[in-house]
Coordinates of C-alpha atoms in Angstrom, one line a residue:
M523 CA 81.8 13.5 149.8
E524 CA 80.0 11.5 147.1
S525 CA 77.6 14.5 146.5
F526 CA 80.6 16.7 145.8
L527 CA 82.4 14.2 143.6
K528 CA 79.1 13.6 141.6
E529 CA 79.2 17.3 140.7
I530 CA 82.7 16.9 139.3
R531 CA 81.8 13.8 137.3
G532 CA 78.6 15.3 135.9
G533 CA 76.0 13.6 138.2
E534 CA 77.2 10.0 137.8
S535 CA 77.1 8.0 141.1
V536 CA 79.3 5.1 142.2
L537 CA 76.1 3.1 142.6
D538 CA 75.1 3.6 138.9
L539 CA 77.6 0.9 138.1
S540 CA 78.9 2.5 134.9
P541 CA 78.6 0.3 131.8
R542 CA 82.4 0.9 131.3
A543 CA 82.9 -1.6 134.2
T544 CA 83.1 -5.4 134.0
V545 CA 83.0 -7.8 136.9
G546 CA 85.8 -10.3 137.2
G547 CA 88.4 -11.7 139.5
G548 CA 88.4 -13.9 142.5
V549 CA 91.3 -14.9 144.6
E550 CA 92.3 -18.2 146.1
D551 CA 94.6 -18.8 149.1
V552 CA 97.6 -20.0 147.1
Y553 CA 100.3 -19.9 149.8
G554 CA 98.3 -20.9 152.8
E555 CA 98.3 -17.5 154.3
D556 CA 94.8 -17.1 155.9
C557 CA 93.8 -18.0 159.5
A558 CA 91.4 -20.6 158.1
T559 CA 94.3 -22.6 156.6
E560 CA 96.7 -22.5 159.6
N561 CA 96.6 -26.2 160.3
Q562 CA 96.7 -27.5 156.7
L563 CA 99.9 -29.0 155.2
V564 CA 101.4 -26.7 152.6
T565 CA 103.7 -27.4 149.6
P566 CA 106.3 -24.6 149.3
W567 CA 105.8 -23.9 145.6
T568 CA 107.8 -21.3 143.7
Y569 CA 107.9 -22.2 140.0
S570 CA 108.7 -25.7 141.3
V571 CA 108.9 -27.1 144.8
A572 CA 111.4 -24.9 146.7
S573 CA 114.1 -26.9 148.4
G574 CA 117.7 -26.6 149.6
Y575 CA 119.5 -23.3 149.2
S576 CA 116.6 -21.8 147.1
L577 CA 114.1 -22.4 150.0
L578 CA 116.3 -20.5 152.4
R579 CA 116.4 -17.6 149.9
D580 CA 112.6 -17.5 149.4
P581 CA 111.0 -15.0 151.8
H582 CA 107.5 -16.5 151.4
H583 CA 108.6 -19.9 152.7
N584 CA 111.9 -19.4 154.6
K585 CA 111.7 -20.3 158.3
G586 CA 115.4 -19.9 159.1
L587 CA 116.3 -22.0 162.2
A588 CA 112.7 -23.0 162.7
F589 CA 112.7 -25.7 160.0
T590 CA 112.0 -29.0 161.8
E591 CA 114.2 -32.1 161.6
A592 CA 111.7 -33.7 159.2
E593 CA 111.6 -30.6 156.9
R594 CA 115.4 -30.5 156.9
D595 CA 115.5 -34.0 155.5
S596 CA 112.7 -33.7 153.0
H597 CA 113.8 -30.4 151.6
Y598 CA 117.6 -30.9 151.4
L599 CA 118.5 -28.5 154.2
R600 CA 120.9 -30.7 156.1
G601 CA 124.2 -28.9 156.5
L602 CA 122.8 -25.6 155.2
L603 CA 121.6 -24.6 158.7
P604 CA 123.2 -25.0 162.2
P605 CA 121.8 -28.1 164.0
V606 CA 119.6 -26.2 166.5
V607 CA 115.9 -25.9 165.9
F608 CA 114.2 -22.7 167.2
S609 CA 110.6 -22.1 167.7
Q610 CA 109.1 -19.0 165.9
E611 CA 108.5 -17.5 169.4
L612 CA 112.2 -17.8 170.2
Q613 CA 113.1 -16.2 166.9
E614 CA 110.7 -13.3 167.6
K615 CA 112.3 -12.8 171.1
K616 CA 115.8 -12.8 169.6
L617 CA 115.0 -10.3 166.9
M618 CA 113.0 -7.9 169.1
A619 CA 116.0 -7.8 171.5
S620 CA 118.2 -7.0 168.5
I621 CA 115.9 -4.3 167.1
R622 CA 115.6 -2.6 170.5
K623 CA 119.4 -2.2 170.7
Y624 CA 119.3 0.3 167.8
Q625 CA 119.0 3.9 169.1
V626 CA 118.2 5.5 165.7
P627 CA 114.6 4.8 164.4
L628 CA 115.8 4.6 160.8
Q629 CA 118.2 1.7 161.7
K630 CA 115.2 -0.1 163.2
Y631 CA 113.3 0.6 160.0
M632 CA 116.1 -0.9 157.9
A633 CA 116.3 -3.9 160.1
M634 CA 112.6 -4.6 159.7
M635 CA 112.8 -4.2 155.9
E636 CA 115.7 -6.6 155.7
L637 CA 113.8 -9.1 157.8
E638 CA 110.8 -8.8 155.4
E639 CA 113.1 -9.6 152.5
R640 CA 114.4 -12.8 154.0
N641 CA 111.5 -14.1 156.2
E642 CA 108.1 -12.7 155.5
R643 CA 106.1 -14.6 158.1
L644 CA 108.5 -13.7 160.9
F645 CA 108.4 -10.0 159.9
Y646 CA 104.6 -10.0 160.2
K647 CA 104.8 -12.0 163.5
L648 CA 106.9 -9.3 165.0
L649 CA 104.7 -6.5 163.6
I650 CA 101.4 -8.1 164.8
D651 CA 102.7 -9.1 168.2
N652 CA 104.5 -5.7 168.9
V653 CA 102.3 -3.4 166.9
E654 CA 102.3 -0.4 169.2
E655 CA 106.1 -0.5 169.4
L656 CA 106.8 -1.1 165.7
L657 CA 104.0 0.8 164.0
P658 CA 105.9 4.1 164.3
I659 CA 109.0 2.4 162.8
V660 CA 107.4 0.8 159.7
Y661 CA 105.1 3.7 159.2
T662 CA 104.8 7.3 160.3
P663 CA 106.9 9.1 161.5
T664 CA 110.0 6.9 160.6
V665 CA 108.8 6.1 157.1
G666 CA 109.0 9.8 156.3
E667 CA 112.7 9.9 157.0
A668 CA 113.1 6.6 155.1
C669 CA 111.5 8.2 152.0
Q670 CA 113.7 11.3 152.2
K671 CA 116.8 9.0 152.3
Y672 CA 115.4 6.2 150.1
G673 CA 118.0 6.5 147.4
S674 CA 120.8 6.0 150.0
I675 CA 119.2 3.1 151.8
F676 CA 117.8 1.4 148.7
R677 CA 118.7 -2.3 148.7
R678 CA 116.3 -4.1 146.4
P679 CA 113.0 -3.2 144.8
Q680 CA 109.8 -3.9 146.9
G681 CA 107.2 -2.9 144.4
L682 CA 106.6 -1.8 140.8
Y683 CA 108.1 1.4 139.4
I684 CA 106.1 2.8 136.4
S685 CA 107.7 5.8 134.9
L686 CA 107.2 7.9 131.7
K687 CA 109.7 5.5 130.1
E688 CA 107.0 2.7 130.3
K689 CA 104.3 4.7 128.6
G690 CA 102.5 2.4 126.2
K691 CA 103.8 -0.6 128.0
V692 CA 102.2 -0.4 131.4
L693 CA 100.2 -3.7 131.0
D694 CA 103.5 -5.5 130.2
V695 CA 105.1 -3.9 133.3
L696 CA 102.2 -5.2 135.5
K697 CA 102.7 -8.7 134.1
N698 CA 106.3 -8.6 135.2
W699 CA 105.1 -8.7 138.8
P700 CA 105.5 -12.3 140.0
E701 CA 102.1 -12.5 141.7
R702 CA 98.9 -12.8 139.7
N703 CA 96.2 -12.8 142.3
I704 CA 96.3 -9.1 143.5
Q705 CA 93.6 -7.8 145.8
V706 CA 95.0 -4.4 146.9
I707 CA 97.2 -1.9 145.1
V708 CA 98.6 1.2 146.9
V709 CA 99.8 3.7 144.3
T710 CA 101.5 7.1 144.7
D711 CA 103.1 9.6 142.4
G712 CA 105.3 10.9 145.3
E713 CA 104.2 14.6 144.9
R714 CA 102.9 15.1 148.5
I715 CA 104.6 12.6 150.8
L716 CA 103.2 13.1 154.3
G717 CA 104.0 16.7 155.2
L718 CA 107.4 16.5 153.5
G719 CA 106.4 17.6 150.0
D720 CA 107.6 16.2 146.6
L721 CA 109.9 13.2 147.0
G722 CA 109.3 11.8 143.5
C723 CA 110.2 8.2 143.0
Q724 CA 111.5 7.9 146.6
G725 CA 107.9 8.0 147.8
M726 CA 107.8 4.2 147.3
G727 CA 108.3 3.8 151.0
I728 CA 104.7 4.9 151.5
P729 CA 103.0 2.2 149.5
V730 CA 105.4 -0.4 150.9
G731 CA 104.6 0.7 154.5
K732 CA 100.9 1.1 153.9
L733 CA 100.6 -2.5 152.5
S734 CA 102.6 -4.0 155.3
L735 CA 99.8 -2.5 157.6
Y736 CA 97.1 -3.9 155.3
T737 CA 98.6 -7.3 156.1
A738 CA 99.6 -6.9 159.8
L739 CA 96.5 -4.9 160.9
G740 CA 93.9 -5.9 158.4
G741 CA 94.9 -9.4 157.5
V742 CA 95.1 -8.9 153.7
R743 CA 97.6 -11.5 152.4
P744 CA 101.0 -10.1 151.5
S745 CA 101.0 -12.1 148.3
A746 CA 97.8 -10.2 147.3
C747 CA 99.4 -6.7 147.8
L748 CA 101.1 -4.6 145.2
P749 CA 103.0 -1.3 145.9
V750 CA 103.3 1.0 142.9
T751 CA 105.1 4.3 142.3
I752 CA 104.2 6.3 139.2
D753 CA 107.3 8.3 138.4
V754 CA 106.6 11.4 136.3
G755 CA 109.6 13.3 137.6
T756 CA 110.0 15.6 140.6
N757 CA 110.2 19.4 141.2
N758 CA 112.5 18.8 144.2
E759 CA 115.7 20.4 143.2
T760 CA 117.7 18.7 146.1
L761 CA 116.7 15.3 144.7
L762 CA 117.4 16.2 141.1
K763 CA 121.0 17.1 142.2
D764 CA 121.4 14.1 144.4
E765 CA 123.7 11.5 142.8
F766 CA 121.9 8.7 144.6
Y767 CA 118.4 9.7 143.5
I768 CA 116.7 6.6 142.0
G769 CA 114.0 8.3 139.9
L770 CA 113.6 10.2 136.6
R771 CA 115.9 13.3 136.6
Q772 CA 113.4 15.7 135.1
K773 CA 110.8 18.2 136.2
R774 CA 107.4 16.7 137.1
A775 CA 105.1 16.1 134.0
T776 CA 101.7 17.6 134.2
G777 CA 98.5 18.0 132.1
Q778 CA 97.7 15.6 129.3
E779 CA 101.0 13.7 129.6
Y780 CA 100.3 13.0 133.2
D781 CA 96.7 12.1 132.7
D782 CA 97.5 9.7 129.9
L783 CA 100.0 7.7 131.9
L784 CA 97.6 7.5 134.9
H785 CA 94.7 6.4 132.6
E786 CA 96.9 3.8 131.0
F787 CA 97.8 2.5 134.5
M788 CA 94.1 2.4 135.6
T789 CA 93.0 0.6 132.5
A790 CA 95.9 -1.9 132.7
V791 CA 95.1 -2.7 136.3
K792 CA 91.5 -3.7 135.5
Q793 CA 92.6 -5.6 132.4
N794 CA 95.2 -7.6 134.4
Y795 CA 93.6 -8.1 137.7
G796 CA 89.8 -7.7 137.2
E797 CA 87.1 -5.5 138.6
K798 CA 87.5 -6.3 142.3
V799 CA 91.1 -5.1 142.9
L800 CA 91.2 -2.2 145.3
I801 CA 93.3 0.7 144.1
Q802 CA 94.3 3.1 146.9
F803 CA 95.6 6.5 145.8
E804 CA 98.2 7.7 148.3
D805 CA 99.9 11.0 148.8
F806 CA 98.9 12.6 145.5
A807 CA 98.8 16.4 145.5
N808 CA 95.4 18.1 146.1
H809 CA 94.8 19.0 142.4
N810 CA 95.2 15.4 141.3
A811 CA 93.7 13.6 144.3
F812 CA 90.2 14.9 143.9
K813 CA 90.3 14.6 140.1
L814 CA 91.4 11.0 140.2
L815 CA 88.8 10.0 142.8
A816 CA 86.0 11.7 140.8
K817 CA 87.2 10.3 137.5
Y818 CA 87.6 6.7 138.5
G819 CA 85.1 6.3 141.3
T820 CA 82.3 5.0 139.0
T821 CA 84.5 2.6 137.0
H822 CA 87.0 1.2 139.5
L823 CA 87.2 0.2 143.1
V824 CA 89.2 3.2 144.3
F825 CA 89.9 4.7 147.7
N826 CA 92.0 7.7 148.7
D827 CA 93.2 7.3 152.3
D828 CA 94.3 10.9 152.6
I829 CA 90.8 12.1 151.8
Q830 CA 88.5 9.2 152.8
G831 CA 90.6 7.2 155.3
T832 CA 91.6 10.3 157.3
A833 CA 88.0 11.6 157.2
S834 CA 86.7 8.2 158.6
V835 CA 89.1 7.9 161.4
V836 CA 88.7 11.6 162.5
L837 CA 84.9 11.2 162.4
A838 CA 85.2 8.1 164.6
G839 CA 87.2 10.1 167.1
V840 CA 84.8 13.0 167.1
V841 CA 81.8 10.7 167.6
A842 CA 83.6 8.9 170.4
A843 CA 84.6 12.2 172.0
L844 CA 80.9 13.3 172.3
K845 CA 80.7 11.1 175.4
L846 CA 83.3 13.3 177.0
I847 CA 82.4 16.7 175.7
G848 CA 78.7 16.2 175.6
G849 CA 76.0 17.0 173.0
T850 CA 75.4 15.6 169.5
L851 CA 77.4 16.3 166.4
A852 CA 74.9 19.1 165.4
D853 CA 75.5 20.8 168.7
H854 CA 79.1 21.5 167.9
T855 CA 81.0 24.0 165.8
F856 CA 84.0 22.9 163.9
L857 CA 87.0 24.9 162.8
F858 CA 89.7 23.5 160.6
L859 CA 93.2 24.8 159.9
G860 CA 94.0 23.4 156.5
A861 CA 91.6 23.1 153.6
G862 CA 93.4 20.5 151.4
E863 CA 92.3 17.0 150.6
A864 CA 92.5 15.9 154.3
G865 CA 90.7 18.9 155.7
T866 CA 87.9 19.1 153.2
G867 CA 87.5 15.3 153.2
I868 CA 87.1 15.2 157.0
A869 CA 84.7 18.2 156.9
E870 CA 82.5 16.6 154.3
L871 CA 82.2 13.3 156.2
I872 CA 81.3 15.0 159.4
A873 CA 78.7 17.0 157.6
L874 CA 77.3 13.8 156.0
E875 CA 77.1 12.1 159.4
M876 CA 75.4 15.2 160.9
S877 CA 72.9 15.2 158.0
K878 CA 72.2 11.5 158.5
Q879 CA 71.6 12.0 162.2
T880 CA 69.4 15.2 161.9
K881 CA 67.8 14.5 158.5
A882 CA 68.9 18.1 157.6
P883 CA 70.1 18.8 154.1
L884 CA 73.9 18.5 153.6
E885 CA 74.1 22.2 152.6
E886 CA 72.7 23.1 156.0
T887 CA 75.0 20.8 158.1
R888 CA 78.1 22.2 156.2
K889 CA 77.4 25.5 157.8
K890 CA 78.4 24.2 161.2
I891 CA 81.9 23.6 159.8
W892 CA 84.5 26.4 159.0
L893 CA 87.9 26.1 157.3
V894 CA 91.0 28.3 157.4
D895 CA 93.6 28.1 154.6
S896 CA 96.8 30.1 154.0
K897 CA 94.7 33.2 153.1
G898 CA 92.5 33.1 156.1
L899 CA 88.9 32.0 156.8
I900 CA 87.1 30.6 153.8
V901 CA 84.1 32.9 153.3
S902 CA 81.7 33.6 150.5
S903 CA 83.4 36.7 149.3
R904 CA 86.4 34.5 148.3
K905 CA 84.3 31.9 146.4
E906 CA 85.3 32.9 142.9
S907 CA 89.0 32.5 143.6
L908 CA 88.7 29.2 145.5
Q909 CA 89.7 25.8 144.2
H910 CA 86.6 23.7 143.5
F911 CA 86.9 21.4 146.6
K912 CA 87.0 24.5 148.9
Q913 CA 83.9 26.2 147.5
P914 CA 81.3 24.2 149.5
W915 CA 82.9 25.7 152.7
A916 CA 82.6 29.3 151.7
H917 CA 80.0 30.6 154.2
E918 CA 78.7 34.1 154.8
H919 CA 81.0 36.0 157.1
E920 CA 83.3 38.9 157.3
P921 CA 86.9 38.1 156.0
V922 CA 89.3 36.9 158.8
K923 CA 93.0 36.9 158.0
D924 CA 94.4 34.3 160.5
L925 CA 93.5 31.3 162.7
L926 CA 93.5 33.3 165.9
G927 CA 91.0 35.8 164.5
A928 CA 88.9 32.9 163.2
V929 CA 88.9 31.2 166.6
K930 CA 87.7 34.4 168.3
A931 CA 85.0 35.0 165.6
I932 CA 83.7 31.4 165.2
K933 CA 84.1 30.2 168.8
P934 CA 84.6 26.5 167.8
T935 CA 84.1 23.6 170.2
V936 CA 86.2 21.4 168.0
L937 CA 89.6 22.5 166.6
I938 CA 91.1 20.3 163.9
G939 CA 94.6 20.8 162.3
S940 CA 95.4 19.3 158.9
S941 CA 97.7 22.0 157.6
G942 CA 100.9 20.1 157.4
V943 CA 102.6 23.0 159.2
G944 CA 104.0 22.4 162.6
R945 CA 103.4 24.5 165.8
T946 CA 100.5 26.5 164.3
F947 CA 98.2 25.8 167.4
T948 CA 99.9 28.5 169.5
K949 CA 99.5 29.1 173.2
E950 CA 97.2 32.0 172.6
I951 CA 95.0 29.9 170.2
I952 CA 94.6 27.0 172.6
E953 CA 94.0 29.3 175.6
T954 CA 91.3 31.2 173.5
V955 CA 89.5 27.9 172.5
S956 CA 89.7 26.8 176.2
S957 CA 88.2 30.1 177.4
F958 CA 84.8 29.3 176.0
N959 CA 84.9 25.5 176.2
E960 CA 84.9 23.4 179.3
K961 CA 86.4 20.5 177.4
P962 CA 87.7 21.6 173.9
L963 CA 88.4 18.8 171.4
I964 CA 91.8 19.5 169.8
M965 CA 93.0 17.3 167.0
A966 CA 96.5 18.0 165.6
L967 CA 96.5 15.6 162.7
S968 CA 99.5 16.6 160.5
N969 CA 102.4 14.1 160.0
P970 CA 105.1 13.4 160.8
T971 CA 105.6 14.5 164.4
S972 CA 107.6 17.6 163.5
Q973 CA 104.7 18.9 161.4
S974 CA 102.0 18.4 164.1
E975 CA 100.1 21.6 164.9
C976 CA 100.9 21.2 168.6
T977 CA 102.3 18.6 170.9
A978 CA 100.2 16.7 173.5
E979 CA 102.1 18.5 176.3
E980 CA 101.3 21.9 174.8
A981 CA 97.6 21.0 174.4
Y982 CA 97.2 19.7 178.0
T983 CA 99.3 22.5 179.6
W984 CA 97.8 25.5 177.7
S985 CA 94.2 24.2 178.3
E986 CA 95.0 23.6 182.0
G987 CA 94.4 19.8 181.6
R988 CA 90.9 20.3 180.1
A989 CA 91.5 19.5 176.4
I990 CA 90.5 16.2 174.8
F991 CA 93.5 15.7 172.5
A992 CA 94.4 13.4 169.6
S993 CA 97.1 13.6 167.0
G994 CA 98.2 12.1 163.7
S995 CA 101.6 11.0 165.0
P996 CA 102.2 9.3 168.4
F997 CA 103.0 11.3 171.5
D998 CA 104.0 9.9 174.9
P999 CA 101.7 10.1 177.9
F1000 CA 101.9 13.4 179.8
E1001 CA 101.4 14.2 183.5
Y1002 CA 99.7 17.5 184.4
N1003 CA 98.8 18.5 188.0
G1004 CA 99.2 14.9 189.1
K1005 CA 96.9 13.4 186.4
L1006 CA 98.3 11.2 183.7
F1007 CA 96.9 12.0 180.2
V1008 CA 97.3 9.5 177.4
P1009 CA 97.0 11.2 174.0
G1010 CA 94.9 9.4 171.4
Q1011 CA 96.3 8.9 167.9
A1012 CA 94.0 9.6 165.0
N1013 CA 95.9 7.2 162.9
N1014 CA 94.5 6.1 159.5
A1015 CA 95.7 2.6 160.4
Y1016 CA 92.6 2.2 162.5
I1017 CA 90.5 2.4 159.4
F1018 CA 92.1 1.5 156.0
P1019 CA 93.2 -2.1 156.8
G1020 CA 89.8 -3.2 158.0
F1021 CA 88.1 -1.1 155.4
G1022 CA 90.2 -2.8 152.7
L1023 CA 89.5 -6.3 154.2
G1024 CA 85.8 -5.6 154.1
L1025 CA 85.9 -4.7 150.4
V1026 CA 87.9 -7.8 149.7
I1027 CA 85.8 -10.3 151.6
S1028 CA 82.5 -9.0 150.1
G1029 CA 83.9 -8.8 146.6
A1030 CA 82.9 -5.1 146.4
I1031 CA 83.2 -3.4 143.1
R1032 CA 82.7 0.3 144.3
V1033 CA 83.4 2.4 147.4
H1034 CA 80.5 4.5 148.7
D1035 CA 80.4 7.1 151.4
D1036 CA 78.0 5.0 153.5
M1037 CA 80.8 2.4 153.8
L1038 CA 83.0 5.1 155.3
L1039 CA 80.3 6.1 157.8
A1040 CA 79.9 2.4 158.7
A1041 CA 83.6 2.1 159.4
S1042 CA 83.6 5.3 161.5
E1043 CA 80.6 4.1 163.6
S1044 CA 82.1 0.7 164.1
L1045 CA 85.4 2.2 165.4
A1046 CA 83.7 4.7 167.7
K1047 CA 81.7 1.9 169.3
L1048 CA 84.8 0.0 170.3
V1049 CA 86.1 2.7 172.7
S1050 CA 85.6 1.4 176.2
D1051 CA 84.8 3.2 179.5
E1052 CA 88.4 2.4 180.6
N1053 CA 89.7 4.2 177.5
Y1054 CA 87.4 7.2 178.2
D1055 CA 88.8 7.4 181.8
K1056 CA 92.2 8.1 180.4
G1057 CA 90.9 10.7 178.0
L1058 CA 91.3 8.4 175.0
I1059 CA 88.9 8.6 172.1
Y1060 CA 90.3 5.6 170.2
P1061 CA 90.7 2.0 171.4
P1062 CA 94.2 0.8 172.0
F1063 CA 96.2 -0.4 169.0
S1064 CA 97.0 -3.7 170.8
S1065 CA 93.5 -4.9 169.8
I1066 CA 93.8 -3.7 166.2
R1067 CA 93.2 -7.1 164.5
K1068 CA 89.9 -7.4 166.4
I1069 CA 89.0 -3.8 165.5
S1070 CA 89.8 -4.4 161.8
A1071 CA 87.6 -7.6 161.7
N1072 CA 84.7 -5.6 163.2
I1073 CA 85.2 -2.7 160.7
A1074 CA 85.5 -5.2 157.8
A1075 CA 82.3 -6.9 158.8
N1076 CA 80.4 -3.5 158.9
V1077 CA 81.9 -2.4 155.6
A1078 CA 81.0 -5.7 154.0
A1079 CA 77.5 -5.6 155.4
K1080 CA 77.0 -2.1 153.9
A1081 CA 78.4 -3.3 150.5
Y1082 CA 75.8 -6.1 150.5
E1083 CA 73.1 -3.6 151.5
L1084 CA 74.1 -1.2 148.6
G1085 CA 74.2 -4.0 146.1
V1086 CA 77.8 -3.6 145.2
A1087 CA 79.1 -6.9 146.8
T1088 CA 79.7 -9.8 144.4
R1089 CA 80.8 -12.6 146.8
L1090 CA 77.6 -14.7 147.1
P1091 CA 76.0 -16.1 149.1
R1092 CA 76.6 -13.6 151.9
P1093 CA 78.3 -15.2 154.9
A1094 CA 76.0 -15.7 157.9
N1095 CA 78.4 -14.2 160.4
L1096 CA 80.6 -11.5 158.7
V1097 CA 82.8 -11.0 161.8
K1098 CA 83.8 -14.7 161.9
Y1099 CA 84.2 -14.8 158.2
A1100 CA 86.5 -11.7 158.3
E1101 CA 88.6 -13.3 161.0
S1102 CA 88.9 -16.6 159.1
C1103 CA 90.1 -14.7 156.0
M1104 CA 92.8 -12.7 157.9
Y1105 CA 96.4 -13.5 157.2
S1106 CA 98.2 -15.6 159.8
P1107 CA 102.0 -15.3 160.2
V1108 CA 102.3 -18.6 162.0
Y1109 CA 104.8 -20.9 160.2
R1110 CA 103.1 -23.7 158.2
T1111 CA 104.3 -27.3 158.2
Y1112 CA 105.8 -28.4 154.9
R1113 CA 105.2 -31.8 153.3

């Protein structure tokens, strides 16, 4: 991936540490949020010490009915609460019972967002303790519907909205955000939200949801997270005509006007928060995603989850699956449906890992990987008409018009879907792949569920129970011929929270491909024999905090090895250090 981005940026590497960059920053635990400060007394500061009615309205410090008798006296809460004192565990039990009564996922999503707005620690306690149940609610697939209806369900702002109206004043806008010690920013322009297309300003649901996972799964403090939406308009006619639409009512700005606003934002972020703030680009359209990653990769700490995060989690699944399908990476042939930012990003990282294992040149390992786009198999005769990020995948072959023809011609052992188009892995395609593979690896990665290339039931049934299957969105276990199959979920949430934590705890100032490989290898090693027996190629989400700590430690170790870590001296035990830095949702005792 880095080799390709270097070409775009004229040979400059992220390890060159561009002279345009300056090192600064450093973040203290202001609110007592980390595991290491769980037992320390905390003063509930806002601009002054929060007390009385204002304390109950402050989501950082509000504990609801869990305020102790002593706290009710010292913070003027007598009479403002019923006399009962609940434990946090009892509050959690009550709220989960309430959420489970909702039949519509969007109602559950709204209930969770309302909880976050009134009691932040309780929100994260629920999410951490019930992650497998609530992850599909606060993120994909439910967040997709929430973004589509964001104007109608909008209650209060949860991040920063930077539109063309703020051009020339972006630094002032950043200073309006109440928190000063920001470690992670997730930013979108709303042009390519999941598989749903251009949702404009309503794409804010994605940065909000992503950052809640950074905290719940990766342990990054919520006070250190900043969701941002860059609003340059939308080309979605339905939204432009919607009276409840919350964004700019104009066609999407492009070209120099777009580039200038993004550059002002990137410059202002570094000026306001320093060198070590992670900026994650999220759901940008292909033509901008690669350009932004290449442009700012040498001057900022930037990460694109759609390209790099997806690639890392899929590579981890493929490496883990080798134990079930046999052979090494280089023994397999890969065929992708979809040649956008996700597909090409995954392909490049697989080729990099293959090159690392075999010591073969990257140009050679790429030849084991084939991509199909809307015009058919990507081959050398099409090279001149291809977008720059597709060109490395144009191999010598006769033109093939569709996926079925490509499957018959290439005979892949691994079939990966990142097309954003549902039900494209048809019965004939899966049967064909299964006809020349004892255990075909099929990964239907497109989100949300409606856009998945096939369902788990279809993959298992059409392959006669022989497929190793994973998807981007969750599917229920499926029984075939008396055997229960548990489909794996190649969810980016396995990677990006721990990856981000690793960058934060090491004080990294650049992201390098070797860090992505370290994250993938770490995740693959955590799949147990018990998981393999169920056909799983990912560990269970119930242990996600442990997974994230291990990934963070490996990413941090690689940052130190590459010389891009600034937090010195290096901790002796990076796993324990990562765990101590992770956010804890347990209520603190107030003085």
